[in-house]
Short mmCIF file of C-alpha atoms and ligand atoms in Angstrom, two decimals:
data_model
loop_
_atom_site.label_atom_id
_atom_site.label_comp_id
_atom_site.label_asym_id
_atom_site.label_seq_id
_atom_site.Cartn_x
_atom_site.Cartn_y
_atom_site.Cartn_z
CA MET A 164 -76.49 3.65 49.39
CA LYS A 165 -73.28 4.88 47.76
CA LEU A 166 -72.19 8.49 48.26
CA LYS A 167 -72.56 9.09 44.51
CA ASP A 168 -76.23 8.00 44.61
CA ILE A 169 -76.99 10.04 47.74
CA ILE A 170 -75.58 13.09 45.98
CA LYS A 171 -77.83 12.49 42.97
CA ARG A 172 -80.87 12.12 45.21
CA ALA A 173 -79.95 15.22 47.21
CA HIS A 174 -79.78 17.26 44.03
CA LYS A 175 -83.20 16.10 42.90
CA LEU A 176 -84.77 16.67 46.30
CA SER A 177 -83.41 20.17 46.89
CA GLN A 178 -83.69 21.51 43.34
CA PRO A 179 -87.38 22.51 43.50
CA TYR A 180 -86.69 24.83 46.45
CA ARG A 181 -83.62 26.51 45.00
CA VAL A 182 -83.89 30.11 43.80
CA SER A 183 -80.83 31.11 41.79
CA ASP A 184 -82.38 33.86 39.73
CA GLY A 185 -84.51 36.03 41.99
CA GLY A 186 -86.15 38.08 39.21
CA LYS A 187 -89.45 36.23 39.10
CA PHE A 188 -89.52 34.89 42.65
CA ARG A 189 -92.84 35.04 44.48
CA LEU A 190 -93.14 33.87 48.04
CA GLU A 191 -96.73 32.75 47.47
CA ASP A 192 -95.48 30.11 45.04
CA VAL A 193 -93.96 28.13 47.92
CA GLU A 194 -96.42 26.46 50.27
CA PRO A 195 -95.13 26.23 53.85
CA ASP A 196 -96.83 22.84 54.26
CA ASP A 197 -95.44 21.37 51.05
CA THR A 198 -93.74 17.97 51.48
CA GLY A 199 -92.78 17.34 47.86
CA ASP A 200 -93.40 13.78 46.75
CA LEU A 201 -93.55 12.64 50.37
CA THR A 202 -96.53 12.36 52.67
CA GLU A 203 -96.93 12.01 56.41
CA GLU A 204 -96.81 8.21 55.84
CA ASN A 205 -93.32 8.56 54.40
CA LYS A 206 -92.08 10.19 57.59
CA PRO A 207 -90.07 7.13 58.72
CA GLU A 208 -88.42 6.93 55.27
CA ALA A 209 -87.70 10.65 55.44
CA LYS A 210 -86.02 10.12 58.79
CA ASP A 211 -83.89 7.31 57.29
CA ALA A 212 -83.01 9.60 54.37
CA LEU A 213 -81.98 12.31 56.82
CA GLN A 214 -79.78 9.84 58.64
CA MET A 215 -78.17 8.87 55.36
CA GLY A 216 -77.79 12.55 54.51
CA VAL A 217 -76.11 13.25 57.82
CA GLY A 218 -73.63 10.45 57.11
CA ALA A 219 -72.95 11.79 53.58
CA LEU A 220 -72.39 15.28 54.98
CA ALA A 221 -69.84 13.92 57.42
CA GLN A 222 -67.93 12.28 54.55
CA LEU A 223 -67.99 15.43 52.45
CA GLN A 224 -66.94 17.59 55.36
CA ASP A 225 -63.97 15.29 55.94
CA LEU A 226 -62.92 15.92 52.33
CA LEU A 227 -63.45 19.66 52.69
CA TYR A 228 -61.26 19.72 55.78
CA ALA A 229 -58.53 17.52 54.30
CA GLN A 230 -58.36 19.54 51.08
CA ASP A 231 -58.28 22.83 53.02
CA ARG A 232 -59.08 25.08 50.05
CA TRP A 233 -62.80 25.85 50.06
CA ALA A 234 -64.89 27.21 52.90
CA VAL A 235 -68.68 26.85 53.13
CA LEU A 236 -70.99 29.53 54.53
CA LEU A 237 -74.56 28.48 55.35
CA ILE A 238 -76.96 31.29 56.20
CA PHE A 239 -80.23 30.60 58.03
CA GLN A 240 -83.04 33.13 58.10
CA ALA A 241 -86.63 32.67 59.27
CA MET A 242 -89.49 33.97 61.31
CA ASP A 243 -89.43 32.89 64.96
CA ALA A 244 -90.22 29.25 65.72
CA ALA A 245 -89.69 28.23 62.09
CA GLY A 246 -87.12 25.70 63.28
CA LYS A 247 -83.75 27.22 62.48
CA ASP A 248 -82.09 25.91 65.62
CA GLY A 249 -83.51 22.39 65.25
CA ALA A 250 -82.58 22.20 61.55
CA ILE A 251 -79.00 23.27 62.30
CA LYS A 252 -78.75 20.81 65.19
CA HIS A 253 -80.09 17.81 63.29
CA VAL A 254 -78.47 18.39 59.94
CA MET A 255 -75.01 19.04 61.36
CA SER A 256 -75.25 16.30 64.02
CA GLY A 257 -72.81 13.94 62.25
CA VAL A 258 -70.25 16.58 61.36
CA ASN A 259 -66.90 16.79 63.15
CA PRO A 260 -67.28 19.79 65.49
CA GLN A 261 -63.69 20.83 64.74
CA GLY A 262 -64.65 21.61 61.19
CA CYS A 263 -67.80 23.54 61.89
CA GLN A 264 -68.68 26.78 63.68
CA VAL A 265 -72.02 28.49 64.37
CA ALA A 266 -72.43 32.24 64.84
CA SER A 267 -75.76 33.67 66.02
CA PHE A 268 -76.56 37.28 65.27
CA LYS A 269 -78.85 39.10 67.69
CA ALA A 270 -79.59 42.82 67.88
CA PRO A 271 -76.29 44.64 67.28
CA SER A 272 -74.19 45.85 70.25
CA PRO A 273 -72.99 49.47 70.60
CA GLU A 274 -69.62 48.31 69.26
CA ASP A 275 -71.32 46.71 66.22
CA LEU A 276 -73.25 49.92 65.59
CA ASP A 277 -69.96 51.84 65.45
CA HIS A 278 -69.11 49.92 62.28
CA ASP A 279 -70.63 49.07 58.91
CA TYR A 280 -73.13 46.22 59.18
CA LEU A 281 -70.94 43.58 57.56
CA TRP A 282 -68.17 44.08 60.11
CA ARG A 283 -69.55 41.77 62.79
CA CYS A 284 -70.32 39.06 60.24
CA GLN A 285 -66.96 39.28 58.50
CA LYS A 286 -65.27 38.37 61.81
CA HIS A 287 -67.15 35.06 61.87
CA LEU A 288 -66.54 33.84 58.34
CA PRO A 289 -65.36 30.20 58.23
CA GLU A 290 -61.72 29.42 57.60
CA ARG A 291 -60.74 27.36 54.56
CA GLY A 292 -61.72 23.72 55.07
CA ARG A 293 -64.51 24.65 57.46
CA ILE A 294 -68.25 25.00 57.43
CA GLY A 295 -69.56 28.24 58.98
CA ILE A 296 -73.21 28.60 59.93
CA PHE A 297 -74.84 31.99 60.40
CA ASN A 298 -77.97 31.74 62.55
CA ARG A 299 -79.42 35.02 61.23
CA SER A 300 -76.98 37.29 59.45
CA TYR A 301 -76.45 40.57 57.60
CA TYR A 302 -79.77 39.78 55.92
CA GLU A 303 -81.50 41.17 59.04
CA GLU A 304 -80.43 44.52 57.54
CA THR A 305 -83.05 44.22 54.80
CA LEU A 306 -85.59 42.34 56.96
CA VAL A 307 -86.12 43.43 60.59
CA VAL A 308 -84.51 46.82 59.89
CA ARG A 309 -86.83 47.35 56.96
CA VAL A 310 -89.91 46.34 58.93
CA HIS A 311 -88.88 48.60 61.83
CA PRO A 312 -87.61 51.96 60.58
CA GLU A 313 -86.82 52.96 64.18
CA ILE A 314 -83.95 50.44 64.15
CA LEU A 315 -82.46 52.16 61.12
CA LYS A 316 -82.56 55.48 62.96
CA LYS A 317 -80.34 54.02 65.71
CA GLN A 318 -77.74 52.82 63.19
CA LYS A 319 -75.81 56.08 63.05
CA VAL A 320 -75.62 56.00 59.25
CA PRO A 321 -74.93 59.54 57.97
CA GLU A 322 -78.21 61.18 57.13
CA LYS A 323 -77.14 61.97 53.61
CA LEU A 324 -76.88 58.23 52.90
CA VAL A 325 -80.32 57.32 54.19
CA GLY A 326 -82.36 58.05 51.09
CA LYS A 327 -84.73 56.20 48.84
CA ASP A 328 -81.88 54.17 47.39
CA LEU A 329 -80.88 52.70 50.73
CA TRP A 330 -82.46 49.25 50.25
CA GLU A 331 -81.39 49.04 46.60
CA ASN A 332 -77.86 49.89 47.70
CA ARG A 333 -77.93 47.28 50.44
CA PHE A 334 -79.05 44.60 47.98
CA GLU A 335 -76.33 45.59 45.54
CA ASP A 336 -73.69 45.56 48.27
CA ILE A 337 -74.77 42.14 49.55
CA ARG A 338 -74.69 40.73 46.02
CA ALA A 339 -71.21 42.14 45.53
CA TYR A 340 -70.08 40.86 48.91
CA GLU A 341 -71.26 37.34 48.16
CA ARG A 342 -69.64 37.48 44.73
CA TYR A 343 -66.41 38.48 46.47
CA LEU A 344 -66.71 35.55 48.85
CA GLY A 345 -67.34 33.19 45.94
CA ASN A 346 -64.30 34.50 44.11
CA ASN A 347 -62.24 33.77 47.21
CA GLY A 348 -63.33 30.17 47.61
CA VAL A 349 -66.26 30.59 50.02
CA LEU A 350 -69.32 28.66 48.84
CA VAL A 351 -72.43 30.53 50.02
CA ARG A 352 -75.84 28.85 50.47
CA LYS A 353 -78.81 30.66 52.03
CA PHE A 354 -81.88 29.14 53.64
CA PHE A 355 -85.22 30.77 54.33
CA LEU A 356 -87.32 28.41 56.42
CA HIS A 357 -90.80 29.33 55.31
CA VAL A 358 -93.33 28.70 58.08
CA SER A 359 -97.00 29.65 57.95
CA LYS A 360 -98.61 32.07 60.40
CA GLY A 361 -100.93 29.31 61.63
CA GLU A 362 -98.12 26.86 62.33
CA GLN A 363 -96.14 29.57 64.15
CA LYS A 364 -99.18 30.15 66.39
CA LYS A 365 -99.32 26.42 67.15
CA ARG A 366 -95.63 26.37 68.08
CA PHE A 367 -95.95 29.46 70.28
CA MET A 368 -98.91 27.89 72.07
CA GLU A 369 -96.88 24.78 72.71
CA ARG A 370 -94.06 26.92 74.15
CA ILE A 371 -96.58 28.49 76.51
CA GLU A 372 -98.27 25.25 77.53
CA ASN A 373 -95.29 22.93 77.84
CA LYS A 374 -93.24 23.81 80.94
CA GLU A 375 -90.01 22.52 79.39
CA LYS A 376 -90.52 24.84 76.45
CA ASN A 377 -91.47 27.96 78.44
CA TRP A 378 -87.92 29.28 78.23
CA LYS A 379 -88.19 29.39 74.44
CA PHE A 380 -91.16 31.72 74.48
CA SER A 381 -90.67 35.44 74.14
CA ALA A 382 -93.50 37.96 74.17
CA THR A 383 -91.61 40.15 71.70
CA ASP A 384 -91.53 37.28 69.23
CA ALA A 385 -95.29 36.92 69.49
CA ALA A 386 -95.72 40.70 69.04
CA GLU A 387 -93.83 40.50 65.74
CA ARG A 388 -96.79 38.54 64.33
CA LYS A 389 -98.52 41.87 63.85
CA HIS A 390 -95.94 42.63 61.17
CA TRP A 391 -96.33 39.29 59.40
CA LYS A 392 -97.24 40.78 56.02
CA ASP A 393 -94.41 43.33 56.18
CA TYR A 394 -91.94 40.53 56.90
CA ALA A 395 -93.30 38.44 54.02
CA LYS A 396 -92.81 41.40 51.71
CA ALA A 397 -89.32 42.11 53.04
CA TYR A 398 -88.34 38.43 52.59
CA GLU A 399 -89.72 38.35 49.09
CA GLU A 400 -87.88 41.54 48.08
CA THR A 401 -84.66 40.33 49.72
CA ILE A 402 -84.77 36.98 47.94
CA ARG A 403 -85.66 38.57 44.63
CA ASN A 404 -82.67 40.86 44.85
CA THR A 405 -80.05 38.55 46.29
CA ALA A 406 -80.72 35.11 44.80
CA THR A 407 -77.88 34.43 42.38
CA LYS A 408 -76.43 31.39 40.69
CA GLU A 409 -73.32 31.58 42.87
CA ALA A 410 -75.19 32.29 46.12
CA PRO A 411 -78.68 30.80 45.76
CA TRP A 412 -81.46 30.92 48.30
CA TYR A 413 -83.36 27.80 49.29
CA VAL A 414 -86.93 28.63 50.27
CA VAL A 415 -87.72 25.57 52.36
CA PRO A 416 -91.27 24.69 53.48
CA ALA A 417 -91.11 24.74 57.27
CA ASP A 418 -94.52 23.62 58.59
CA ASN A 419 -93.25 20.02 58.80
CA LYS A 420 -89.94 19.82 60.58
CA TRP A 421 -89.07 16.35 59.26
CA PHE A 422 -89.36 17.62 55.70
CA THR A 423 -87.48 20.90 56.34
CA ARG A 424 -84.50 18.97 57.69
CA VAL A 425 -84.35 16.58 54.75
CA VAL A 426 -84.39 19.45 52.23
CA VAL A 427 -81.77 21.46 54.12
CA ALA A 428 -79.44 18.45 54.39
CA ALA A 429 -79.97 17.71 50.68
CA ALA A 430 -79.14 21.30 49.67
CA ILE A 431 -75.92 21.30 51.71
CA ILE A 432 -74.90 17.94 50.21
CA ASP A 433 -75.62 19.33 46.76
CA GLY A 434 -73.49 22.41 47.48
CA LEU A 435 -70.55 20.42 48.85
CA ALA A 436 -70.72 17.98 45.96
CA SER A 437 -70.48 20.86 43.47
CA LEU A 438 -66.97 21.54 44.78
CA ASP A 439 -65.62 18.22 43.43
CA LEU A 440 -63.70 17.64 46.65
CA VAL A 441 -60.84 15.13 46.69
CA TYR A 442 -58.31 14.10 49.31
CA PRO A 443 -54.96 15.86 48.81
CA HIS A 444 -52.75 14.18 46.22
CA VAL A 445 -50.00 12.02 47.74
CA ASP A 446 -46.83 12.81 45.79
CA LYS A 447 -43.74 10.66 45.40
CA ALA A 448 -41.93 12.28 48.33
CA LYS A 449 -44.86 11.66 50.64
CA GLN A 450 -45.18 8.03 49.43
CA ASP A 451 -41.50 7.49 50.22
CA GLU A 452 -42.00 9.04 53.66
CA LEU A 453 -44.91 6.67 54.33
CA ALA A 454 -42.90 3.66 53.18
CA VAL A 455 -40.02 4.55 55.52
CA ALA A 456 -42.38 5.10 58.46
CA ARG A 457 -44.03 1.72 57.82
CA LYS A 458 -40.66 -0.05 57.82
CA GLU A 459 -39.61 1.66 61.03
CA LEU A 460 -42.86 0.72 62.75
CA GLU A 461 -42.65 -2.89 61.56
CA ASN A 462 -39.09 -3.20 62.82
CA GLU A 463 -39.80 -1.79 66.29
P1 ATP B 172 -84.66 31.96 69.01
O1 ATP B 172 -85.13 30.82 68.15
O2 ATP B 172 -83.95 31.45 70.23
O3 ATP B 172 -85.73 32.95 69.31
P2 ATP B 172 -83.46 34.04 67.51
O4 ATP B 172 -82.51 33.92 66.36
O5 ATP B 172 -84.81 34.55 67.22
O6 ATP B 172 -83.50 32.64 68.16
P3 ATP B 172 -83.29 36.02 69.60
O7 ATP B 172 -82.51 35.95 70.85
O8 ATP B 172 -84.78 35.98 69.62
O9 ATP B 172 -82.73 34.88 68.62
O10 ATP B 172 -82.78 37.40 68.95
C1 ATP B 172 -82.61 37.66 67.65
C2 ATP B 172 -83.25 38.99 67.41
O11 ATP B 172 -82.24 39.92 67.00
C3 ATP B 172 -84.26 38.88 66.29
O12 ATP B 172 -85.46 39.45 66.62
C4 ATP B 172 -83.59 39.63 65.15
O13 ATP B 172 -84.51 40.26 64.31
C5 ATP B 172 -82.71 40.62 65.90
N1 ATP B 172 -81.60 41.09 65.08
C6 ATP B 172 -80.65 40.37 64.46
N2 ATP B 172 -79.86 41.15 63.71
C7 ATP B 172 -80.33 42.41 63.82
C8 ATP B 172 -79.98 43.66 63.30
N3 ATP B 172 -78.95 43.77 62.45
N4 ATP B 172 -80.67 44.75 63.66
C9 ATP B 172 -81.70 44.62 64.50
N5 ATP B 172 -82.12 43.49 65.05
C10 ATP B 172 -81.45 42.38 64.71
MG1 MG B 173 -86.29 34.91 68.74
#
């Protein structure tokens, strides 16, 4: 399939999951086990489509790198075991590692806490021509921090600033920050991998029962299940307040990994395609230089 056709298909496939105007967004409108027009029987085709998508991504990334103007920031957020790591690994598998960097954000260090919360993320923004992936991000500031007020207490924010407007202010600042990034040539795309509580349980059980997956299991992750509803509310509020046309969220059904990966790949292809990337123009001087080099090589 031609790149042009893959791009068209990617747009159609990812569109239903895109939220670019958060106002009316409701989490309950997206089913975690949704697989669009595809069924379990289409799984092999979906895998082929992913393979094609991975190839298309590689081509687009080559253009991005050669043009060296735009940067792309992909943000991944999810509950534990929703498949962030696997989605990142599979979707980016064909991309030249030189043009791609992943930053994972865990609980902040003492040095992080001595700064504003964007500080540690700002340091990991992708350079022009590159794709940067945030595995968790500053969005934790309106998610885990909101669900656990004790984390906020440790943040050393001046007391006077911790009032009822705190979350509203954070949303506004994040919107402004992403607008700033957009105005500076950083394309921002955000992914919430939406897994159901039942599927998470299944995956945790597998981590407990399968020896090779034991290392992935953490009792703290399982304990967070008690706060499931609070997290759902925090995600909904966050997406409502930060989904914009320039920096949309994709709320991707995550109960079926094969489908999640196809949608994520499609959304990234759609984003890259919107940049109308082209290889740098070869001017007359460069053409002359190439002609001279060819002659010299031929005459060696
Ligand atoms: P894995 O799939 O390996 O579990 P992970 O992204 O969940 O990957 P963890 O090592 O479990 O990685 O640690 C991430 C933890 O750090 C999460 O529980 C997350 O909520 C927490 N975290 C991230 N950013 C912040 C923050 N700003 N404040 C407090 N906690 C944070
Ligand atoms: Mg974890």
